[in-house]
Coordinates of C-alpha atoms and ligand atoms in Angstrom, one line a residue:
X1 CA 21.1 5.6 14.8
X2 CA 19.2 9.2 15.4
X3 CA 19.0 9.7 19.3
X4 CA 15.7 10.6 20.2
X5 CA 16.2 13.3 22.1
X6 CA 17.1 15.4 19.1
X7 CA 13.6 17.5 18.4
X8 CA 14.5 17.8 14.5
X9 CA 14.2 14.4 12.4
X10 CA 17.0 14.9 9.8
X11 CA 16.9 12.7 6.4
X12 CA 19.4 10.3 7.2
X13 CA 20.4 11.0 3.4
X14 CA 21.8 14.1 1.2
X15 CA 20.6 15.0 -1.8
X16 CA 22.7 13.8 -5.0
X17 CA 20.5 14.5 -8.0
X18 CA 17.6 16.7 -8.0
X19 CA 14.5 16.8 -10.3
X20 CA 12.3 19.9 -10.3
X21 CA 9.2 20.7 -9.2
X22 CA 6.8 23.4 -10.3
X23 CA 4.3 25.4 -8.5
X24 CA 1.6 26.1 -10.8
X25 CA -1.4 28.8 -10.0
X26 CA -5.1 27.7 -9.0
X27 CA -6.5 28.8 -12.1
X28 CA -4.6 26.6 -14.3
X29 CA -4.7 23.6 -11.9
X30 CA -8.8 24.1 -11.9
X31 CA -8.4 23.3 -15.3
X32 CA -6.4 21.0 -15.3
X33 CA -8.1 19.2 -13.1
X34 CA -11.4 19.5 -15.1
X35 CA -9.5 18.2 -18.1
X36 CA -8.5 15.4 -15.8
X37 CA -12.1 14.7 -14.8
X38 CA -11.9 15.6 -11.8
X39 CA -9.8 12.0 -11.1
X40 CA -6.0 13.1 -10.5
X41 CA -4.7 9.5 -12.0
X42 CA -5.2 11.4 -15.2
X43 CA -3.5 14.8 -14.5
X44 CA -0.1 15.1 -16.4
X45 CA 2.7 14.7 -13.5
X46 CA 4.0 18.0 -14.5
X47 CA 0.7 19.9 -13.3
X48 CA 1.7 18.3 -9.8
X49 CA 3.8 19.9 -7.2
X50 CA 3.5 17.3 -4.5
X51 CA 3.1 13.7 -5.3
X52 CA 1.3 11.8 -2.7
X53 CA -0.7 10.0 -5.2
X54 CA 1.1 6.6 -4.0
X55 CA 4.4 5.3 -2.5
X56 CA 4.3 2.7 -5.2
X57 CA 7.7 3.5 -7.4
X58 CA 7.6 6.5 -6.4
X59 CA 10.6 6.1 -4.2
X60 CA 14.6 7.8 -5.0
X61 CA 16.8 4.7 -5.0
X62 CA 20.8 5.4 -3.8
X63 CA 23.7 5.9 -4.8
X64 CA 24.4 1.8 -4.4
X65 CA 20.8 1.0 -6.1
X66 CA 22.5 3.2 -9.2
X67 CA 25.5 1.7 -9.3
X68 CA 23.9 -1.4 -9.5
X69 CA 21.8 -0.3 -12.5
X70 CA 25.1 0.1 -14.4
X71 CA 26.3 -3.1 -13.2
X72 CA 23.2 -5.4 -13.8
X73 CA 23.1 -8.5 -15.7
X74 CA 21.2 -8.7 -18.7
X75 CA 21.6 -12.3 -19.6
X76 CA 17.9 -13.7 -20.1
X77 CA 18.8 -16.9 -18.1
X78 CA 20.4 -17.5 -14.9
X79 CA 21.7 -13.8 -15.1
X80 CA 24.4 -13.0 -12.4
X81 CA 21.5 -9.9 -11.3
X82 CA 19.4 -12.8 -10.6
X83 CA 21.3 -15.1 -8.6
X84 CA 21.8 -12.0 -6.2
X85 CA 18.3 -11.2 -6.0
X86 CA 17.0 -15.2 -5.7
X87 CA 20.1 -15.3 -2.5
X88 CA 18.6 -12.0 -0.8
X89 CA 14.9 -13.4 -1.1
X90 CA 15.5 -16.5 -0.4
X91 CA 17.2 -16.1 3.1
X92 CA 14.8 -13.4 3.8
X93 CA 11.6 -15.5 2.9
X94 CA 12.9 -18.9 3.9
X95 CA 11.4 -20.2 1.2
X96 CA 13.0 -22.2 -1.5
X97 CA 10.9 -21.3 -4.8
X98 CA 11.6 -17.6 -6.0
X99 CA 9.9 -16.0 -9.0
X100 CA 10.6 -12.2 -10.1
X101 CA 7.4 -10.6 -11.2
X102 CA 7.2 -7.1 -13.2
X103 CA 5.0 -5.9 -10.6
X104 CA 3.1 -7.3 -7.3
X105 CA -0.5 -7.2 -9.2
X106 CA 1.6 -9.7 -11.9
X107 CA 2.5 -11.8 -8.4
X108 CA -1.2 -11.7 -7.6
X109 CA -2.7 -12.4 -10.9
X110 CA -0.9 -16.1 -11.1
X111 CA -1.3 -17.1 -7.5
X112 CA -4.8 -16.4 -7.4
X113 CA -5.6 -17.5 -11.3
X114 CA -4.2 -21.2 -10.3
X115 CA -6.0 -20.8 -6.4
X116 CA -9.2 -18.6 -7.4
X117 CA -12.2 -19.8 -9.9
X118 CA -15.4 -20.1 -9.2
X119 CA -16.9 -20.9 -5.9
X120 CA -13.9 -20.2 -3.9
X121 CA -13.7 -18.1 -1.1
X122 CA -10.7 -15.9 -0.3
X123 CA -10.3 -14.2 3.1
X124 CA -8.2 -11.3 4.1
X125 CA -7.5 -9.1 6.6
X126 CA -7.8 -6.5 3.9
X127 CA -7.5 -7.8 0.3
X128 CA -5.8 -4.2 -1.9
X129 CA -7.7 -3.4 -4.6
X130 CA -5.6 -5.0 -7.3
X131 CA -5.6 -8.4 -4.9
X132 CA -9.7 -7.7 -4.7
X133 CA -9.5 -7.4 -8.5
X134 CA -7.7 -10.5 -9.4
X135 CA -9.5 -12.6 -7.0
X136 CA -12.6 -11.7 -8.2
X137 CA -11.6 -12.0 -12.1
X138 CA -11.5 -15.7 -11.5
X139 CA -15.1 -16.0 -10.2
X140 CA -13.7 -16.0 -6.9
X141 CA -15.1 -14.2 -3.7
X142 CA -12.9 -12.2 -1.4
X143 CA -14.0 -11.3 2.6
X144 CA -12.3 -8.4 4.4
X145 CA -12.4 -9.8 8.0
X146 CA -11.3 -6.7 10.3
X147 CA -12.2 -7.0 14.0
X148 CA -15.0 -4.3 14.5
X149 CA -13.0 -1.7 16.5
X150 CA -10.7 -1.6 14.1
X151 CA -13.5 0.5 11.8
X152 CA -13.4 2.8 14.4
X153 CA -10.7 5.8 12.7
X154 CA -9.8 7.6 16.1
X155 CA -10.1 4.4 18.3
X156 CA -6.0 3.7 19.6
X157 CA -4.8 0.6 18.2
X158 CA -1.1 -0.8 18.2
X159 CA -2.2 -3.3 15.8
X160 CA -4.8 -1.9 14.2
X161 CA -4.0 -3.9 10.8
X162 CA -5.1 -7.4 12.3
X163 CA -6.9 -9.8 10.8
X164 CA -10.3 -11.0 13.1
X165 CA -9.4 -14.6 14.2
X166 CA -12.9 -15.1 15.2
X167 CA -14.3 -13.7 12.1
X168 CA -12.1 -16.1 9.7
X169 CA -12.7 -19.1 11.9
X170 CA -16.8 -18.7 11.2
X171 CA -16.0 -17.6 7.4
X172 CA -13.9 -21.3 7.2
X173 CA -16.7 -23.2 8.9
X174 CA -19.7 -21.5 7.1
X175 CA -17.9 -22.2 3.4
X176 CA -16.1 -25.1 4.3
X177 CA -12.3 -25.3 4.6
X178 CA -12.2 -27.3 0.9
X179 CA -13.7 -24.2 -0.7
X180 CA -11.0 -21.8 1.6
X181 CA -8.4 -20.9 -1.0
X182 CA -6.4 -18.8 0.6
X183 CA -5.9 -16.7 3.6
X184 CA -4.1 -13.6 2.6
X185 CA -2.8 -11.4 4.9
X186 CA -1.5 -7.9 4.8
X187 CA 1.2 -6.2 6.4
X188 CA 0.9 -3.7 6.7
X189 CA -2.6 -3.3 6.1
X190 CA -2.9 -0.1 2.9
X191 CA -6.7 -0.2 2.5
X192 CA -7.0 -0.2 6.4
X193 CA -5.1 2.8 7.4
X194 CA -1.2 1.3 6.6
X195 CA -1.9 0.0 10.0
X196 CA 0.2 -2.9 10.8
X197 CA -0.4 -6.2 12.0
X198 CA 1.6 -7.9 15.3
X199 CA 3.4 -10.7 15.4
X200 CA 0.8 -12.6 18.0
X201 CA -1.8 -12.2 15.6
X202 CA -0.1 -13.7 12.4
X203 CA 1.2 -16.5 14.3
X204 CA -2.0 -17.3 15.7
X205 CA -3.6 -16.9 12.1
X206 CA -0.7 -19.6 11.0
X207 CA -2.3 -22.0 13.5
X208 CA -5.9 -21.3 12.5
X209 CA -4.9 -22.1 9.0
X210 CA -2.8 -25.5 10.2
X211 CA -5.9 -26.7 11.9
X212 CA -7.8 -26.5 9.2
X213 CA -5.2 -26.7 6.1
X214 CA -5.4 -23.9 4.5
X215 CA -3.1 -21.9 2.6
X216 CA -1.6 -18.5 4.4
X217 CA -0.5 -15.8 1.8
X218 CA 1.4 -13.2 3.0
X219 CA 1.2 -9.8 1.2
X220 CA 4.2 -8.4 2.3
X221 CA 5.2 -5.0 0.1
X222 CA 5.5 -3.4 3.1
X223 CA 7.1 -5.9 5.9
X224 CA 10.1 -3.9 6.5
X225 CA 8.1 -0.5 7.6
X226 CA 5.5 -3.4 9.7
X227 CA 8.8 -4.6 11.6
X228 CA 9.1 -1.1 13.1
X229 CA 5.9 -1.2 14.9
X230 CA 6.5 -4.8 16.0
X231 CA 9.9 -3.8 17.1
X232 CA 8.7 -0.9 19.0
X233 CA 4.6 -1.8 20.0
X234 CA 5.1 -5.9 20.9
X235 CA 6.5 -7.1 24.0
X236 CA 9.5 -9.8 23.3
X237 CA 10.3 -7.9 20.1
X238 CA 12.6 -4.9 21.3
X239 CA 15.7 -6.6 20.5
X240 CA 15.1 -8.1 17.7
X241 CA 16.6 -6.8 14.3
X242 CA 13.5 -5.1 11.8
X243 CA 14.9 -7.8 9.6
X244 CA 15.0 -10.4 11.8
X245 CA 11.5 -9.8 12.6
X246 CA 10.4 -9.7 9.1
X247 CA 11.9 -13.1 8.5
X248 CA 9.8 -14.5 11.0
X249 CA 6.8 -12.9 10.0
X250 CA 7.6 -14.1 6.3
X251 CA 8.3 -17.9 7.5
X252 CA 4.7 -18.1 8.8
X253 CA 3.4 -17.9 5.2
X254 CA 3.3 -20.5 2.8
X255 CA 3.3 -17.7 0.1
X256 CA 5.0 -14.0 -0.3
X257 CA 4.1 -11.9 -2.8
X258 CA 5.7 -8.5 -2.9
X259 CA 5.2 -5.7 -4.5
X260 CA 8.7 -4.4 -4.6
X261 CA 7.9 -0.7 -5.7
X262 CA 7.3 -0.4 -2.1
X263 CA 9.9 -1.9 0.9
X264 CA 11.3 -2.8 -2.4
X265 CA 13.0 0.7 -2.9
X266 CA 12.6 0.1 -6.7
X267 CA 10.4 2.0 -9.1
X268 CA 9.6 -1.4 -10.8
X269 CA 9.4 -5.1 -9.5
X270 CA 7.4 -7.8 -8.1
X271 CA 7.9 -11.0 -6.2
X272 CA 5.7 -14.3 -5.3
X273 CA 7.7 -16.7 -3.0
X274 CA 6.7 -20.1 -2.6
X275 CA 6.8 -23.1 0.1
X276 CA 5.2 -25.9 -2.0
X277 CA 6.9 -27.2 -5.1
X278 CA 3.8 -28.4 -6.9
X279 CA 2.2 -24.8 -6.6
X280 CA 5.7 -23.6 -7.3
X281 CA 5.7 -25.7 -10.5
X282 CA 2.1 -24.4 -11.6
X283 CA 3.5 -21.3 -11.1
X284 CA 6.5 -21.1 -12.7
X285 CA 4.5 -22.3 -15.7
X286 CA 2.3 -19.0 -15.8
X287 CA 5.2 -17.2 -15.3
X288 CA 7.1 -18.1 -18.4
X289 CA 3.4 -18.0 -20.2
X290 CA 2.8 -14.1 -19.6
X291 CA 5.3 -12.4 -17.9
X292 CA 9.2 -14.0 -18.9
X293 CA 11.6 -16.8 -18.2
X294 CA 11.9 -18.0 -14.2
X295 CA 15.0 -15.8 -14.0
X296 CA 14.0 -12.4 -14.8
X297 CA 10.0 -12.5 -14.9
X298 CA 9.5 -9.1 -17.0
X299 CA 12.2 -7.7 -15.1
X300 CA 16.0 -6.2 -17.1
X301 CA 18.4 -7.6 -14.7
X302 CA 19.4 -3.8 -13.6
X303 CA 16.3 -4.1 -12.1
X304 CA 16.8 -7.6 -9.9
X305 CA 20.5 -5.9 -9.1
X306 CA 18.7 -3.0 -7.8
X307 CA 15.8 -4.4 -5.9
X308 CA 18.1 -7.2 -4.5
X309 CA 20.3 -3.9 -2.8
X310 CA 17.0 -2.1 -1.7
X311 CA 15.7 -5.3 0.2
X312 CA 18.9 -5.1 2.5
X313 CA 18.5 -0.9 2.5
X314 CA 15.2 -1.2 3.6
X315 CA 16.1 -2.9 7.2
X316 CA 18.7 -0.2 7.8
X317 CA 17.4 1.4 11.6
X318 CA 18.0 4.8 10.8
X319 CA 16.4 4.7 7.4
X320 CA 13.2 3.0 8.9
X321 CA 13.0 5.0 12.0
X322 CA 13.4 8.1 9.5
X323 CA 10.4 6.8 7.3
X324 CA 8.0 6.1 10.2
X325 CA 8.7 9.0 12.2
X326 CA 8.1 11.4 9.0
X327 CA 4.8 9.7 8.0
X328 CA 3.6 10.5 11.7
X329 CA 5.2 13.7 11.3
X330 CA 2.4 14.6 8.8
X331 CA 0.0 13.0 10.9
X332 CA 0.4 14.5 14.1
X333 CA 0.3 18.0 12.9
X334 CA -2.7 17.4 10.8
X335 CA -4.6 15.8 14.1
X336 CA -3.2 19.2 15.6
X337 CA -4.6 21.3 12.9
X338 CA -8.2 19.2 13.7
X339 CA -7.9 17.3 10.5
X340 CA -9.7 14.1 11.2
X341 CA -7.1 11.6 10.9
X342 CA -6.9 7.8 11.0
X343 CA -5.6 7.3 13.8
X344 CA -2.6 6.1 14.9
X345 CA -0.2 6.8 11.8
X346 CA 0.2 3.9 9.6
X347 CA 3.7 3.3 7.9
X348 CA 3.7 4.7 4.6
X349 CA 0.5 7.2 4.4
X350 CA -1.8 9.7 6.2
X351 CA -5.0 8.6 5.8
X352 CA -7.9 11.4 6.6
X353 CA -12.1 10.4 7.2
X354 CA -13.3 12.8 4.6
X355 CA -17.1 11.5 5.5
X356 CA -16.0 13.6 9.1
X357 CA -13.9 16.5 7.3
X358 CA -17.1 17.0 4.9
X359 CA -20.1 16.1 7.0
X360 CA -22.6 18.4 3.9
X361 CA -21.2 15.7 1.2
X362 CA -23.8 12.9 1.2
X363 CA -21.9 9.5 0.3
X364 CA -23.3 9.0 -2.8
X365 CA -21.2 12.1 -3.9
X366 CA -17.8 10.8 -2.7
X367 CA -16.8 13.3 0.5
X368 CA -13.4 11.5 -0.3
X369 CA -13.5 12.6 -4.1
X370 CA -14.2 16.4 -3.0
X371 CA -11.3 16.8 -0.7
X372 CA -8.5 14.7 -3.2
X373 CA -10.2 17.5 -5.9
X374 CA -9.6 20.5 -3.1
X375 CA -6.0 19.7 -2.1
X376 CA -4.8 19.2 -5.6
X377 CA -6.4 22.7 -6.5
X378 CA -5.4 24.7 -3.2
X379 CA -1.9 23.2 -3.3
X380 CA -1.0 20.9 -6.3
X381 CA -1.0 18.3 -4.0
X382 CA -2.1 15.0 -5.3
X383 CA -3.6 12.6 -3.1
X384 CA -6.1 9.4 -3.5
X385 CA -9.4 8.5 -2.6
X386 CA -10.3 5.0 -0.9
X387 CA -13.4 5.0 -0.4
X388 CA -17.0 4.7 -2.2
X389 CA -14.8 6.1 -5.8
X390 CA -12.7 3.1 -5.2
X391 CA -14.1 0.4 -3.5
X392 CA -18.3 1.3 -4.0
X393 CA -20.3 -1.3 -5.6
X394 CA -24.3 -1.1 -7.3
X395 CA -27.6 -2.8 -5.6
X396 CA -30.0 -4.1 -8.3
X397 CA -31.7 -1.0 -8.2
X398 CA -28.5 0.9 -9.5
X399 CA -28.1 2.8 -6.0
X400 CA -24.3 3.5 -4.4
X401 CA -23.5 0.7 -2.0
X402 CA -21.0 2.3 -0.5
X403 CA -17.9 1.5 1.0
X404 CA -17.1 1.1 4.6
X405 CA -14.7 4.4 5.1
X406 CA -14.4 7.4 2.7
X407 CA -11.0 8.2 3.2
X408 CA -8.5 10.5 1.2
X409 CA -4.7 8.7 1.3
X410 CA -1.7 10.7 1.5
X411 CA 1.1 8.7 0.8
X412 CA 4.6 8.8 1.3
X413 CA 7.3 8.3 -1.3
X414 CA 10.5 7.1 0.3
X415 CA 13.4 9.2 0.1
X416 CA 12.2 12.0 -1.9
X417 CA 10.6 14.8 0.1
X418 CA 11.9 16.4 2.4
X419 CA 10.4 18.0 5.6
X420 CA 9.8 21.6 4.3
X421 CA 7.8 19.7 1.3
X422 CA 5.5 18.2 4.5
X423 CA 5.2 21.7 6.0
X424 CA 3.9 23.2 3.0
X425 CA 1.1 20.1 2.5
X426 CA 0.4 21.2 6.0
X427 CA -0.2 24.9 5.2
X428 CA -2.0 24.0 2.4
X429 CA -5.0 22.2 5.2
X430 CA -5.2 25.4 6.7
X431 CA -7.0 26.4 3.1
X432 CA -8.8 23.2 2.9
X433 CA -10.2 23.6 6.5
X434 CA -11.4 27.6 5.8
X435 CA -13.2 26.1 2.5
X436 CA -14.7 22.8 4.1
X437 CA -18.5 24.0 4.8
X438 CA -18.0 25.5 0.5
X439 CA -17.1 21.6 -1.0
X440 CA -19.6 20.4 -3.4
X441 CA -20.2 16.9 -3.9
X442 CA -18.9 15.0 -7.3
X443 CA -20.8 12.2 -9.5
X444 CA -19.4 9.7 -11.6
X445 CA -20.0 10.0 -15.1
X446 CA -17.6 7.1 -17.1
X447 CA -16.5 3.9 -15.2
X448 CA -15.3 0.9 -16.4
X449 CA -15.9 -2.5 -15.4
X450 CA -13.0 -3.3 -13.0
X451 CA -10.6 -0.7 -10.6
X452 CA -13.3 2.4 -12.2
X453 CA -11.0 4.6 -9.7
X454 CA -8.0 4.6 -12.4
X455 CA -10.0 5.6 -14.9
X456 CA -13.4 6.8 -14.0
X457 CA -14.5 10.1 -14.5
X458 CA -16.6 12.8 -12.5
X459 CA -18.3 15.9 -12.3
X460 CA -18.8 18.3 -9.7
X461 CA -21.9 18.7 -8.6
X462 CA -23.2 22.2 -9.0
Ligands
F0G1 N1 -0.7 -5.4 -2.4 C1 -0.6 -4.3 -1.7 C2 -0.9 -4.3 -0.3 C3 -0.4 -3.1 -2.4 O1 -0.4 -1.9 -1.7 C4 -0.2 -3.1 -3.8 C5 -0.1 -1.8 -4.5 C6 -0.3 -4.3 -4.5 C7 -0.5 -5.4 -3.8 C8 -0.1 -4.3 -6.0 O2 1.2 -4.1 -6.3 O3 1.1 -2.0 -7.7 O4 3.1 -3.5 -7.8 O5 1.0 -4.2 -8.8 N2 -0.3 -0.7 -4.0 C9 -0.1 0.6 -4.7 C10 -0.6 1.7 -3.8 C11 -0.5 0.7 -6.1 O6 -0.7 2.8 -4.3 O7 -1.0 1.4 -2.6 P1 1.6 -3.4 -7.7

């Protein structure tokens, strides 16, 4: 473990294999990015010099993750691969039903396609957007329930992730607890800031649901990195283990699903963990229906040998304190730079209030678009905007209802930058603060139906 009074945070890794990166020039990446329309999910990867599009996949996996690529499995059933991954997830879930999933959005789409349909009611601390999207596929309705403060993006927090007790509690009585599907909860919380969520207030969401029998989902793609701030913001939770913590945080669920691109330490892989046998059953039978047999669900069984040796990396002190620490690391210096950040640092990204960077960009021409535009051209860095681009909506009239932050994510892949990758991103604000009172607005000129921020494109407005 790192001693803290060392001032320089050292990767707790070396560097084995190494890809290249390019720095391109600005003319090129302006148009680029105006090939692109002016959405960086469609620039090429090569035009990118820093990838902080997402921490989903994005990560390095080790030399022991490798090794277990070459060792993996690939019978299609009951696959050696498997049996390790179904041992690791099952003593870190406690539950006793395990399906692999090719992805967590896979996870999602047959939980909530058996829970969801129409007229049911889905509440969240934050539903993602892909959780959002499959909910509302089935004719569902999803509630974000956040206590109010929590809105606030420079308001101190320790668990700034939380779900609102009070809020749920009056959402369950106004629907009635029969039409309740699901309570999902987040930990950590992406769409909120990557903020986590404390042990007190899942266990007291547990009891809310017991009272009035409803289901608790855990979304857990991120438990690992939400143990750290337990471990170190909750009282009783100091000696605890991050894994032991994210055990008991699991067992309060009576569902997991997992994204494992993310505390996964895999580029591909999904999970949904279940309690109840019958749901287990109905689920099992979607499972072979769309995504493969109940041992490998759309996953080779490298990958299940890989992700079952990143699920017991993940809890490894030195690698979590390194992860944390290096997000903040980002964050900290922007907030000293007088970036507006959400604030405090969440676990995998930096998220910044664009509406507050960019206070000439009226809504309706997505402040959080401009600056995810601006730091890909100043710098080749590519970020993502979650805000009115991602989660706005239409009124009747046709008129932006937007959503309730416009911020720009900068997020984290694990294990593959290192710290003078960081302090370039941070020169590159001193740029993006010179230019802020010269950003024009954007407008969105394709969308489709469903997630428009994958695929949408804009222009800038002149
Ligand atoms: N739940 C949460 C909280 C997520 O952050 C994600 C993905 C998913 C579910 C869906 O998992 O991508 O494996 O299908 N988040 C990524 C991100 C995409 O960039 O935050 P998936």
């Amino acid at each position: 473990m790192q001693e803290t009074k060392q001032r320089t945070l050292c990767e707790p890794f070396k560097i084995k294999m190494v890809e290249p990166i390019r720095v391109t020039t600005k003319a090129y990446r302006e148009e680029a990015l105006k090939k692109a329309g002016y959405n960086p999910f469609l620039l090429s990867s090569k035009d990118v010099f820093i990838d902080l599009l997402t921490d989903s996949g994005t990560g390095a996996m080790s030399d022991k993750q490798w090794g277990g690529i070459m060792t993996g499995d690939e019978s299609y059933a009951g696959a050696l691969s498997w049996e390790h991954l179904e041992d690791v997830v099952k003593k870190l879930s406690g539950m006793p039903y395990v399906l692999p999933t090719h992805q967590g959005r896979a996870a999602e789409r047959i939980l909530y396609g058996i829970l969801g349909g129409k007229d049911k009611i889905f509440l969240s601390n934050t539903h993602f957007d892909t959780t959002r999207a499959n909910i509302e596929f089935t004719g569902a309705t999803a509630f974000d329930l956040m206590p109010d403060e929590a809105n606030d993006p420079e308001l101190f927090l320790p668990f700034k992730g939380n779900i609102d007790l009070e809020k749920t509690e009056q959402h369950i009585l106004k629907y009635g607890k029969e039409n309740i599907a699901a309570v999902v909860l987040t930990v950590t919380n992406n769409s909120s800031g990557g903020q986590p969520v404390s042990m007190e207030n899942a266990k007291a969401l547990r009891a809310l649901c017991d009272r009035h029998h409803i289901l608790l989902v855990i979304d857990g793609c991120r438990v690992a990195e939400n143990s750290y701030f337990i471990k170190h913001r909750e009282k009783g939770y100091e000696d605890k283990s991050y894994y032991a913590i994210a055990k008991e945080m699991l067992s309060l669920g009576d569902a997991f699903v997992m994204s494992a691109k993310k505390d996964g330490m895999v580029n591909i892989g999904g999970l949904l963990t279940l309690k109840n046998e019958a749901l287990a059953t109905k689920c099992k039978n979607l499972l072979i229906i769309s995504e493969g047999f109940t041992t490998y669900g759309g996953l080779a069984g490298r990958d299940m040998e890989a992700l079952a040796i990143g699920l017991t990396e993940v809890f490894d002190p030195d690698y979590l304190h390194y992860r944390i620490r290096s997000t903040a690391y980002l964050g900290e210096h922007l907030k000293e730079k007088g970036i507006p950040v959400v604030w405090p640092i969440g676990g995998h990204a930096v998220y910044i209030d664009a509406k507050q960077l960019y206070p000439n960009i009226p809504i309706n021409q997505y402040p959080g678009q401009a600056l995810v535009c601006d730091l890909y051209v100043q710098g080749g860095i590519r970020s993502v905007e979650i805000g009115s681009v991602m989660f706005g909506k239409y009124d009747a009239s046709g008129a932006l209802i937007p959503a309730k932050n416009e911020l720009v994510r900068l997020a984290i892949p694990r294990r593959v930058y290192t710290q003078s990758h960081i302090d370039y991103a941070l020169d590159v604000f001193d740029d993006i603060l010179n230019l802020r009172n010269q950003t024009k607005g954007y407008k969105i000129t394709y969308e489709p139906e469903f997630l428009r921020h994958f695929t949408a494109r804009l222009e800038k407005i002149a």
